[in-house]
CSV table of C-alpha atoms and ligand atoms in Angstrom, one decimal:
chain,number,residue,atom,x,y,z
A,1,MET,CA,19.7,10.4,6.6
A,2,ARG,CA,20.8,6.7,6.2
A,3,ASP,CA,20.4,4.7,3.2
A,4,VAL,CA,17.3,2.4,2.7
A,5,ALA,CA,16.9,-0.8,0.7
A,6,VAL,CA,13.8,-2.8,-0.5
A,7,ILE,CA,14.4,-6.4,0.7
A,8,GLY,CA,11.1,-8.0,-0.2
A,9,VAL,CA,8.1,-7.6,-2.4
A,10,GLY,CA,4.7,-9.0,-2.7
A,11,ILE,CA,1.9,-8.7,-5.4
A,12,THR,CA,-1.5,-10.3,-5.9
A,13,LYS,CA,-2.9,-10.8,-9.3
A,14,PHE,CA,-4.8,-7.7,-10.5
A,15,GLY,CA,-8.2,-7.9,-12.0
A,16,GLU,CA,-11.8,-8.3,-11.1
A,17,LEU,CA,-11.3,-10.3,-7.9
A,18,TRP,CA,-14.8,-11.0,-6.8
A,19,ASP,CA,-13.8,-14.0,-4.7
A,20,LYS,CA,-11.4,-12.2,-2.5
A,21,SER,CA,-12.0,-9.4,0.1
A,22,PHE,CA,-10.0,-6.3,0.8
A,23,ARG,CA,-8.5,-7.7,3.9
A,24,GLN,CA,-7.6,-11.1,2.0
A,25,LEU,CA,-5.9,-9.3,-0.7
A,26,ILE,CA,-3.6,-7.2,1.6
A,27,ALA,CA,-2.7,-10.3,3.7
A,28,GLU,CA,-1.9,-12.2,0.6
A,29,ALA,CA,0.5,-9.4,-0.7
A,30,GLY,CA,1.9,-8.9,2.8
A,31,SER,CA,2.9,-12.5,3.4
A,32,GLN,CA,4.4,-12.9,0.0
A,33,ALA,CA,6.7,-10.0,0.8
A,34,ILE,CA,7.5,-11.3,4.3
A,35,ILE,CA,8.5,-14.7,2.8
A,36,ASP,CA,10.5,-13.0,0.0
A,37,SER,CA,12.5,-11.0,2.5
A,38,GLY,CA,13.0,-13.6,5.0
A,39,ILE,CA,12.4,-11.3,8.0
A,40,SER,CA,10.1,-12.6,10.8
A,41,GLY,CA,7.0,-10.6,11.8
A,42,LYS,CA,8.6,-9.7,15.0
A,43,GLU,CA,11.1,-7.5,13.4
A,44,ILE,CA,8.5,-5.2,11.9
A,45,ASP,CA,8.7,-1.7,13.3
A,46,ALA,CA,5.6,-0.1,11.4
A,47,LEU,CA,3.2,-0.4,8.6
A,48,TYR,CA,2.4,2.2,5.9
A,49,VAL,CA,-0.6,1.6,3.7
A,50,GLY,CA,-1.7,3.5,0.7
A,51,SER,CA,-5.5,3.4,-0.3
A,52,MET,CA,-7.4,6.1,-2.1
A,53,SER,CA,-11.0,5.5,-1.3
A,54,ALA,CA,-11.6,2.2,0.6
A,55,GLY,CA,-14.4,4.1,2.3
A,56,ARG,CA,-16.3,4.6,-0.9
A,57,PHE,CA,-15.3,1.5,-2.7
A,58,VAL,CA,-15.8,-1.1,0.1
A,59,GLY,CA,-17.4,1.0,2.9
A,60,GLN,CA,-14.3,0.6,5.0
A,61,GLU,CA,-12.3,3.5,6.6
A,62,HIS,CA,-9.8,3.1,9.4
A,63,VAL,CA,-7.6,1.2,7.0
A,64,GLY,CA,-4.4,1.4,8.8
A,65,ALA,CA,-5.9,-0.6,11.8
A,66,LEU,CA,-7.8,-2.9,9.5
A,67,VAL,CA,-4.5,-3.7,7.7
A,68,ALA,CA,-2.6,-4.4,10.8
A,69,ASP,CA,-5.3,-6.7,12.2
A,70,ALA,CA,-5.8,-8.5,8.9
A,71,SER,CA,-2.0,-9.2,8.7
A,72,GLY,CA,-1.9,-10.5,12.1
A,73,PHE,CA,-0.1,-7.7,13.9
A,74,SER,CA,-2.8,-6.4,16.0
A,75,GLN,CA,-1.4,-8.1,19.2
A,76,MET,CA,2.0,-6.7,18.5
A,77,HIS,CA,0.4,-3.0,18.8
A,78,ILE,CA,2.8,-1.7,16.1
A,79,PRO,CA,1.8,1.5,14.5
A,80,SER,CA,0.0,1.3,11.3
A,81,ILE,CA,-0.5,4.5,9.1
A,82,ARG,CA,-2.9,5.0,6.1
A,83,VAL,CA,-1.5,7.3,3.4
A,84,GLU,CA,-3.8,9.1,0.9
A,85,SER,CA,-3.0,11.1,-2.2
A,86,ALA,CA,-5.5,9.9,-4.7
A,87,CYS,CA,-3.9,7.5,-7.3
A,88,ALA,CA,-0.5,8.5,-5.9
A,89,SER,CA,-1.4,7.1,-2.4
A,90,GLY,CA,0.9,4.0,-2.9
A,91,GLY,CA,3.9,5.8,-4.1
A,92,LEU,CA,3.5,8.3,-1.2
A,93,ALA,CA,3.1,5.5,1.4
A,94,VAL,CA,6.5,4.2,0.0
A,95,ARG,CA,8.1,7.6,0.5
A,96,GLN,CA,6.6,8.1,4.1
A,97,GLY,CA,7.8,4.6,5.1
A,98,TYR,CA,11.2,5.5,3.5
A,99,PHE,CA,11.6,8.7,5.6
A,100,SER,CA,10.9,6.7,8.7
A,101,VAL,CA,13.8,4.2,8.1
A,102,ALA,CA,16.2,6.9,6.7
A,103,SER,CA,15.5,9.0,9.7
A,104,GLY,CA,16.7,6.1,12.2
A,105,MET,CA,13.2,6.0,13.8
A,106,ASN,CA,12.5,2.5,12.4
A,107,ASP,CA,14.8,-0.3,11.0
A,108,ILE,CA,12.2,-2.4,9.1
A,109,VAL,CA,8.7,-1.3,7.8
A,110,VAL,CA,6.1,-2.9,5.7
A,111,ILE,CA,4.7,-0.7,2.8
A,112,GLY,CA,1.2,-1.9,1.5
A,113,GLY,CA,-1.0,-0.5,-1.3
A,114,ILE,CA,-4.6,-1.8,-1.9
A,115,GLU,CA,-7.8,-0.8,-3.7
A,116,LYS,CA,-10.8,-3.0,-4.3
A,117,MET,CA,-12.8,-1.1,-7.0
A,118,THR,CA,-15.0,-3.7,-8.7
A,119,ASP,CA,-17.5,-4.2,-5.9
A,120,VAL,CA,-19.4,-1.1,-7.1
A,121,VAL,CA,-20.8,-0.6,-10.6
A,122,GLY,CA,-18.8,1.3,-13.2
A,123,THR,CA,-20.7,4.5,-13.1
A,124,GLU,CA,-20.1,4.7,-9.3
A,125,ALA,CA,-16.5,3.9,-9.7
A,126,SER,CA,-16.1,6.8,-12.0
A,127,ASN,CA,-17.8,9.1,-9.5
A,128,ILE,CA,-15.5,7.8,-6.7
A,129,LEU,CA,-12.4,8.3,-8.8
A,130,ALA,CA,-13.6,11.8,-9.6
A,131,THR,CA,-13.4,12.8,-5.9
A,132,GLY,CA,-9.6,13.0,-6.8
A,133,LEU,CA,-10.4,15.8,-9.2
A,134,ASP,CA,-11.6,19.3,-7.8
A,135,GLN,CA,-15.3,18.9,-6.7
A,136,GLU,CA,-16.4,22.6,-7.0
A,137,TRP,CA,-14.6,23.4,-10.6
A,138,GLU,CA,-14.6,20.0,-12.2
A,139,ALA,CA,-16.5,17.1,-10.8
A,140,PHE,CA,-19.6,19.2,-10.0
A,141,PHE,CA,-19.9,20.0,-13.7
A,142,GLY,CA,-19.6,16.4,-14.8
A,143,ALA,CA,-15.9,16.0,-15.5
A,144,THR,CA,-14.4,12.6,-15.3
A,145,PHE,CA,-10.9,11.3,-15.5
A,146,PRO,CA,-11.3,10.2,-19.0
A,147,GLY,CA,-12.8,13.6,-19.9
A,148,ILE,CA,-10.0,15.5,-18.2
A,149,TYR,CA,-7.3,13.4,-19.9
A,150,ALA,CA,-8.9,13.8,-23.3
A,151,MET,CA,-8.8,17.5,-23.0
A,152,ILE,CA,-5.0,17.2,-22.5
A,153,ALA,CA,-4.7,14.7,-25.3
A,154,THR,CA,-6.5,17.1,-27.7
A,155,ARG,CA,-4.2,19.9,-26.7
A,156,HIS,CA,-1.1,17.8,-27.0
A,157,MET,CA,-2.2,16.8,-30.6
A,158,HIS,CA,-2.9,20.5,-31.3
A,159,ASP,CA,0.3,21.7,-30.1
A,160,PHE,CA,2.7,19.1,-31.0
A,161,GLY,CA,1.1,17.2,-33.8
A,162,THR,CA,0.8,14.0,-31.8
A,163,THR,CA,-1.6,11.6,-33.6
A,164,ARG,CA,-4.5,9.2,-32.6
A,165,GLU,CA,-2.4,6.3,-33.8
A,166,GLN,CA,0.6,7.3,-31.6
A,167,LEU,CA,-1.7,7.3,-28.6
A,168,ALA,CA,-3.0,3.9,-29.6
A,169,GLN,CA,0.7,2.5,-30.0
A,170,VAL,CA,1.1,3.1,-26.3
A,171,ALA,CA,-1.7,0.8,-25.5
A,172,VAL,CA,-0.4,-1.8,-28.1
A,173,LYS,CA,3.2,-1.8,-26.4
A,174,ASN,CA,1.8,-1.9,-22.9
A,175,HIS,CA,-0.8,-4.9,-23.8
A,176,ALA,CA,2.3,-6.6,-25.5
A,177,ASN,CA,4.3,-6.2,-22.2
A,178,GLY,CA,1.2,-7.2,-20.0
A,179,ALA,CA,0.8,-10.4,-21.8
A,180,LEU,CA,4.2,-11.5,-20.5
A,181,ASN,CA,3.2,-10.7,-16.8
A,182,PRO,CA,1.5,-13.2,-14.7
A,183,TYR,CA,0.0,-10.6,-12.3
A,184,ALA,CA,-1.6,-8.5,-15.3
A,185,GLN,CA,-5.3,-8.1,-15.4
A,186,PHE,CA,-5.1,-8.3,-19.3
A,187,LYS,CA,-2.7,-11.0,-20.3
A,188,ARG,CA,-3.5,-10.5,-24.0
A,189,GLU,CA,-1.9,-8.4,-27.0
A,190,MET,CA,-4.1,-5.9,-28.6
A,191,LYS,CA,-3.8,-4.9,-32.2
A,192,LEU,CA,-3.7,-1.2,-33.4
A,193,GLU,CA,-7.0,-1.5,-35.1
A,194,SER,CA,-8.7,-2.8,-32.0
A,195,ILE,CA,-7.5,0.0,-30.0
A,196,LEU,CA,-8.4,2.5,-32.8
A,197,ASN,CA,-12.0,0.9,-33.2
A,198,ALA,CA,-12.9,0.5,-29.4
A,199,PRO,CA,-16.0,2.4,-28.2
A,200,MET,CA,-15.3,5.9,-27.6
A,201,VAL,CA,-15.2,7.1,-23.9
A,202,ALA,CA,-14.1,10.7,-24.4
A,203,SER,CA,-12.8,11.8,-27.8
A,204,PRO,CA,-9.9,11.1,-28.7
A,205,LEU,CA,-9.6,8.5,-26.0
A,206,GLY,CA,-11.3,5.0,-26.6
A,207,MET,CA,-12.0,2.4,-24.0
A,208,LEU,CA,-8.6,0.6,-24.8
A,209,ASP,CA,-6.7,4.0,-24.3
A,210,CYS,CA,-7.9,3.8,-20.6
A,211,SER,CA,-6.5,2.0,-17.7
A,212,PRO,CA,-9.3,-0.4,-16.2
A,213,VAL,CA,-11.1,-0.6,-13.0
A,214,SER,CA,-9.2,-3.1,-10.9
A,215,ASP,CA,-8.8,-5.0,-7.5
A,216,GLY,CA,-5.3,-5.7,-6.2
A,217,ALA,CA,-2.7,-5.2,-3.6
A,218,ALA,CA,1.1,-4.9,-3.5
A,219,THR,CA,3.6,-4.8,-0.6
A,220,LEU,CA,7.3,-4.0,0.0
A,221,ILE,CA,9.7,-4.5,3.0
A,222,LEU,CA,11.9,-1.6,3.5
A,223,CYS,CA,15.1,-1.9,5.7
A,224,ALA,CA,18.1,0.2,6.8
A,225,ALA,CA,20.5,-0.6,3.9
A,226,GLU,CA,23.4,-1.3,6.4
A,227,LYS,CA,21.3,-4.4,7.6
A,228,ALA,CA,19.8,-5.4,4.3
A,229,LYS,CA,22.4,-8.0,3.4
A,230,LYS,CA,21.4,-10.0,6.6
A,231,TYR,CA,18.2,-10.8,4.7
A,232,THR,CA,19.0,-11.0,1.0
A,233,ASP,CA,21.6,-11.2,-1.6
A,234,LYS,CA,19.8,-8.8,-3.7
A,235,PRO,CA,18.7,-5.6,-1.9
A,236,VAL,CA,17.6,-2.8,-4.0
A,237,LYS,CA,18.6,0.7,-2.7
A,238,ILE,CA,16.2,3.8,-2.9
A,239,ILE,CA,18.7,6.3,-4.2
A,240,GLY,CA,16.2,9.3,-4.8
A,241,SER,CA,12.7,10.4,-3.9
A,242,GLY,CA,10.8,13.3,-4.9
A,243,GLN,CA,7.2,14.6,-4.4
A,244,ALA,CA,5.4,17.7,-5.7
A,245,SER,CA,2.1,19.2,-6.0
A,246,ASP,CA,0.2,21.4,-8.4
A,247,THR,CA,-3.3,23.1,-8.8
A,248,LEU,CA,-6.1,20.8,-8.2
A,249,PRO,CA,-8.2,21.8,-11.2
A,250,LEU,CA,-6.6,21.7,-14.6
A,251,HIS,CA,-7.6,25.3,-15.4
A,252,GLY,CA,-5.1,26.7,-13.0
A,253,ARG,CA,-2.0,25.4,-14.7
A,254,ASN,CA,0.4,27.3,-17.0
A,255,ASP,CA,0.3,24.5,-19.5
A,256,ILE,CA,-1.9,21.5,-19.5
A,257,CYS,CA,0.5,19.5,-21.4
A,258,THR,CA,3.1,19.6,-18.9
A,259,PHE,CA,2.5,18.0,-15.3
A,260,GLU,CA,4.8,20.2,-13.2
A,261,SER,CA,4.2,18.0,-10.2
A,262,THR,CA,6.1,15.4,-12.3
A,263,THR,CA,9.0,17.8,-13.4
A,264,TYR,CA,9.5,19.1,-9.7
A,265,ALA,CA,9.3,15.5,-8.2
A,266,ALA,CA,11.7,14.3,-10.8
A,267,ARG,CA,14.1,17.1,-10.4
A,268,MET,CA,14.2,16.3,-6.7
A,269,ALA,CA,14.8,12.7,-7.1
A,270,TYR,CA,17.4,13.0,-9.9
A,271,LYS,CA,19.3,15.5,-7.6
A,272,GLN,CA,19.2,13.2,-4.6
A,273,ALA,CA,20.3,10.3,-6.7
A,274,ASN,CA,22.8,12.6,-8.4
A,275,ILE,CA,22.1,11.2,-11.9
A,276,GLU,CA,20.6,12.5,-15.1
A,277,PRO,CA,17.5,10.9,-16.9
A,278,SER,CA,19.8,9.3,-19.4
A,279,LYS,CA,21.1,7.1,-16.7
A,280,ILE,CA,17.8,5.3,-16.0
A,281,ASP,CA,17.7,1.8,-17.5
A,282,VAL,CA,14.0,1.1,-17.0
A,283,ALA,CA,10.8,2.9,-15.7
A,284,GLU,CA,7.3,2.2,-14.6
A,285,VAL,CA,5.4,5.3,-15.4
A,286,HIS,CA,1.7,6.4,-14.6
A,287,ASP,CA,-0.1,5.5,-17.9
A,288,CYS,CA,-3.7,5.7,-16.6
A,289,PHE,CA,-4.5,6.9,-20.1
A,290,THR,CA,-2.4,6.4,-23.3
A,291,ILE,CA,-1.6,10.3,-23.3
A,292,ALA,CA,-0.6,10.2,-19.8
A,293,GLU,CA,2.6,7.9,-20.7
A,294,ILE,CA,3.5,10.4,-23.5
A,295,LEU,CA,3.3,13.3,-21.1
A,296,ALA,CA,5.3,11.3,-18.4
A,297,ILE,CA,8.2,10.3,-20.8
A,298,GLU,CA,8.5,14.1,-21.6
A,299,ASP,CA,8.3,15.4,-18.1
A,300,LEU,CA,10.6,12.9,-16.6
A,301,GLY,CA,13.3,14.2,-19.3
A,302,PHE,CA,13.4,10.9,-21.3
A,303,VAL,CA,12.6,12.8,-24.5
A,304,LYS,CA,12.1,16.6,-25.4
A,305,LYS,CA,8.6,18.2,-24.6
A,306,GLY,CA,6.4,17.3,-27.6
A,307,ASP,CA,8.4,14.3,-28.8
A,308,GLY,CA,6.5,11.7,-26.7
A,309,GLY,CA,4.4,10.7,-29.6
A,310,LYS,CA,7.5,10.3,-31.9
A,311,ALA,CA,9.1,8.1,-29.2
A,312,ILE,CA,6.5,5.7,-29.7
A,313,ASP,CA,6.8,5.7,-33.5
A,314,ASN,CA,10.7,5.2,-33.0
A,315,LYS,CA,10.2,2.2,-30.6
A,316,ILE,CA,12.5,3.5,-28.0
A,317,THR,CA,10.1,2.6,-25.3
A,318,THR,CA,9.7,-1.0,-26.0
A,319,LEU,CA,11.2,-3.9,-23.8
A,320,ASP,CA,14.4,-3.7,-26.0
A,321,GLY,CA,14.4,0.0,-26.7
A,322,LYS,CA,16.7,2.7,-25.3
A,323,ILE,CA,14.4,3.5,-22.3
A,324,PRO,CA,11.8,0.5,-21.7
A,325,ILE,CA,8.8,2.1,-20.3
A,326,ASN,CA,6.1,-0.2,-18.4
A,327,PRO,CA,7.6,-3.6,-18.9
A,328,SER,CA,4.8,-4.8,-16.3
A,329,GLY,CA,2.1,-3.7,-18.8
A,330,GLY,CA,1.6,-0.4,-16.9
A,331,LEU,CA,-1.7,0.7,-15.6
A,332,LYS,CA,-3.1,0.0,-19.1
A,333,ALA,CA,-2.8,-3.8,-19.1
A,334,LYS,CA,-1.5,-4.6,-15.7
A,335,GLY,CA,-4.5,-2.9,-14.1
A,336,HIS,CA,-4.9,0.1,-11.8
A,337,PRO,CA,-6.2,-0.6,-8.3
A,338,VAL,CA,-5.4,3.0,-7.6
A,339,GLY,CA,-4.0,2.7,-3.9
A,340,ALA,CA,-1.8,-0.3,-5.0
A,341,THR,CA,-0.4,1.1,-8.1
A,342,GLY,CA,2.6,3.3,-6.6
A,343,VAL,CA,3.7,0.2,-4.6
A,344,ALA,CA,3.3,-2.2,-7.4
A,345,GLN,CA,5.3,-0.1,-9.8
A,346,ILE,CA,8.2,-0.4,-7.1
A,347,ALA,CA,7.7,-4.2,-6.8
A,348,GLU,CA,8.2,-4.4,-10.6
A,349,ILE,CA,11.2,-2.4,-10.8
A,350,VAL,CA,12.8,-4.4,-7.8
A,351,LEU,CA,12.1,-7.6,-9.8
A,352,GLN,CA,13.8,-5.9,-12.9
A,353,LEU,CA,16.8,-5.0,-10.9
A,354,ARG,CA,17.1,-8.3,-9.3
A,355,GLY,CA,16.9,-9.8,-12.7
A,356,GLU,CA,13.8,-11.8,-11.8
A,357,ALA,CA,11.2,-10.3,-14.3
A,358,ASP,CA,11.2,-13.5,-16.4
A,359,LYS,CA,9.8,-13.0,-19.9
A,360,ARG,CA,9.6,-9.2,-19.5
A,361,GLN,CA,13.0,-8.7,-18.1
A,362,VAL,CA,14.9,-5.6,-19.5
A,363,LYS,CA,18.5,-6.6,-20.3
A,364,ASP,CA,21.3,-5.4,-17.9
A,365,ALA,CA,18.8,-3.2,-15.9
A,366,LYS,CA,20.8,-1.5,-12.9
A,367,ILE,CA,18.9,1.7,-12.3
A,368,GLY,CA,15.1,2.1,-12.5
A,369,LEU,CA,12.5,4.9,-11.8
A,370,THR,CA,8.8,4.7,-10.8
A,371,HIS,CA,6.5,7.8,-11.4
A,372,ASN,CA,3.1,7.8,-9.6
A,373,VAL,CA,0.6,10.5,-10.3
A,374,GLY,CA,-2.3,11.7,-8.1
A,375,ALA,CA,-5.5,12.4,-10.2
A,376,SER,CA,-4.8,14.7,-13.1
A,377,GLY,CA,-1.3,15.7,-11.9
A,378,ALA,CA,-2.2,17.7,-8.6
A,379,SER,CA,0.3,15.5,-6.8
A,380,CYS,CA,3.2,13.1,-8.1
A,381,VAL,CA,5.8,11.0,-6.5
A,382,VAL,CA,9.1,9.8,-8.2
A,383,ASN,CA,11.4,7.2,-6.8
A,384,ILE,CA,14.6,6.0,-8.3
A,385,LEU,CA,16.1,2.7,-7.2
A,386,GLU,CA,19.4,0.8,-7.8
A,387,ALA,CA,20.6,-2.7,-7.4
A,388,MET,CA,23.1,-2.8,-4.4
B,401,COA,N1,-8.9,-1.8,-21.1
B,401,COA,C1,-9.1,-3.0,-21.8
B,401,COA,N2,-10.2,-3.7,-21.5
B,401,COA,C2,-11.1,-3.2,-20.8
B,401,COA,C3,-11.1,-2.0,-20.2
B,401,COA,C4,-9.8,-1.2,-20.4
B,401,COA,N3,-9.6,-0.2,-19.8
B,401,COA,N4,-12.1,-1.6,-19.4
B,401,COA,C5,-12.9,-2.9,-19.6
B,401,COA,N5,-12.3,-3.7,-20.4
B,401,COA,C6,-12.9,-5.1,-20.8
B,401,COA,C7,-13.5,-5.7,-19.7
B,401,COA,O1,-12.6,-6.7,-19.2
B,401,COA,C8,-14.6,-6.5,-20.4
B,401,COA,O2,-14.2,-7.6,-21.1
B,401,COA,P1,-15.0,-8.9,-21.2
B,401,COA,O3,-16.4,-8.6,-21.8
B,401,COA,O4,-14.1,-9.8,-22.0
B,401,COA,O5,-15.1,-9.4,-19.7
B,401,COA,C9,-15.2,-5.4,-21.4
B,401,COA,O6,-14.1,-4.6,-21.7
B,401,COA,C10,-16.3,-4.6,-20.8
B,401,COA,O7,-16.1,-4.1,-19.6
B,401,COA,P2,-16.8,-3.1,-18.7
B,401,COA,O8,-16.4,-3.2,-17.4
B,401,COA,O9,-18.2,-3.3,-19.0
B,401,COA,O10,-16.4,-1.7,-19.3
B,401,COA,P3,-16.9,-0.3,-18.9
B,401,COA,O11,-17.4,0.2,-20.2
B,401,COA,O12,-17.8,-0.4,-17.6
B,401,COA,O13,-15.6,0.5,-18.4
B,401,COA,C11,-14.0,2.1,-18.9
B,401,COA,C12,-14.5,1.0,-19.4
B,401,COA,C13,-12.9,2.5,-19.8
B,401,COA,C14,-14.9,3.2,-19.0
B,401,COA,C15,-13.5,1.9,-17.5
B,401,COA,O14,-12.5,0.9,-17.4
B,401,COA,C16,-12.9,3.2,-16.9
B,401,COA,O15,-13.7,4.0,-16.3
B,401,COA,N6,-11.6,3.3,-16.9
B,401,COA,C17,-10.9,4.4,-16.4
B,401,COA,C18,-10.5,4.3,-14.8
B,401,COA,C19,-9.9,5.5,-14.3
B,401,COA,O16,-10.3,6.6,-14.6
B,401,COA,N7,-8.9,5.3,-13.4
B,401,COA,C20,-8.2,6.4,-12.6
B,401,COA,C21,-7.2,7.1,-13.7
B,401,COA,S1,-6.1,8.2,-12.8
């Protein structure tokens, strides 16, 4: 295996983008990444695109071919592959593209992630998202994502004394970070009282404990590390990548407060990178609900199991804390166009490691981690990156 670097990133604004189509969004993010990397379109060997459910959200399948066409590559006939792993589709697309360059098969690949979720009404969006849960055991009986994560939150509160306020403080922090991010869906700070008093979605999670329904796209250019300096002074190397799975329904798990897909994927990535969790300077984690960030920082080894709530109280996850989490605003404030999320997380870490994250820059960030979860933890991808 050879080393692989990210040499370019592109990201659209996230939000309710009713004036832009699916194909416009991916073309916009793609052209930004190509300009950022300085490559020419002729040098691209393959495209990988993460998208969870374009067929249901916008009635469009055959996403690989569509993206090649919309990006102007159809006449070059280069391979274009769609990757799906529910909300981890983007992270997995990166991992597949990474393998193709690491193996020597390709030198330069473009990774895209996209979802356009707001063209359907809210209840339909919930139904489509619930296709990532177990249809026979969960969704058929009315389970939704907020419902499933609410059960996890209730158990975490029971087992570890995590409080409603600690959950809400995750949202306060991520909204504060999102307010500094020009790409974020919600560029506004939120007070603790607003989060606590928001309409209840699934107890104990209120509306402001949830990530929103979003449109958006993100892209990366991956290149063989030995050739990366030809294009950029600031390549960022992928030093570890892990992926793992778990039971699709929650009831099959040993412990619903631990996502073993995260612990296994993280172990794989840390081993490849040859580092401990304490070496990570900044992380973008999958905070689809406030409880999910608490689980993530525990399962990634940043704090002990059960201490995720206290970590929020102790402010170790703020921008200037010991381990800044979700400087972009996370899924909570930046938005969560599901197929785009895993790619956008890496775009944010690349900006952080290049020192280009402006007002949300984490000081002296050298090593960053991304954590992208599929549905309620049945799949997970963890990537670790380092400035070269
Ligand atoms: N965070 C902050 N603000 C939100 C929000 C959220 N999650 N969801 C909606 N809003 C805002 C909207 O921008 C809108 O503000 P405006 O009136 O200023 O325009 C207002 O709240 C009402 O929005 P609306 O779209 O009517 O909300 P809704 O009740 O239909 O949806 C949720 C709210 C929480 C149910 C919805 O966002 C949701 O289902 N989130 C979870 C998505 C999910 O499961 N993703 C996959 C996870 S793995």
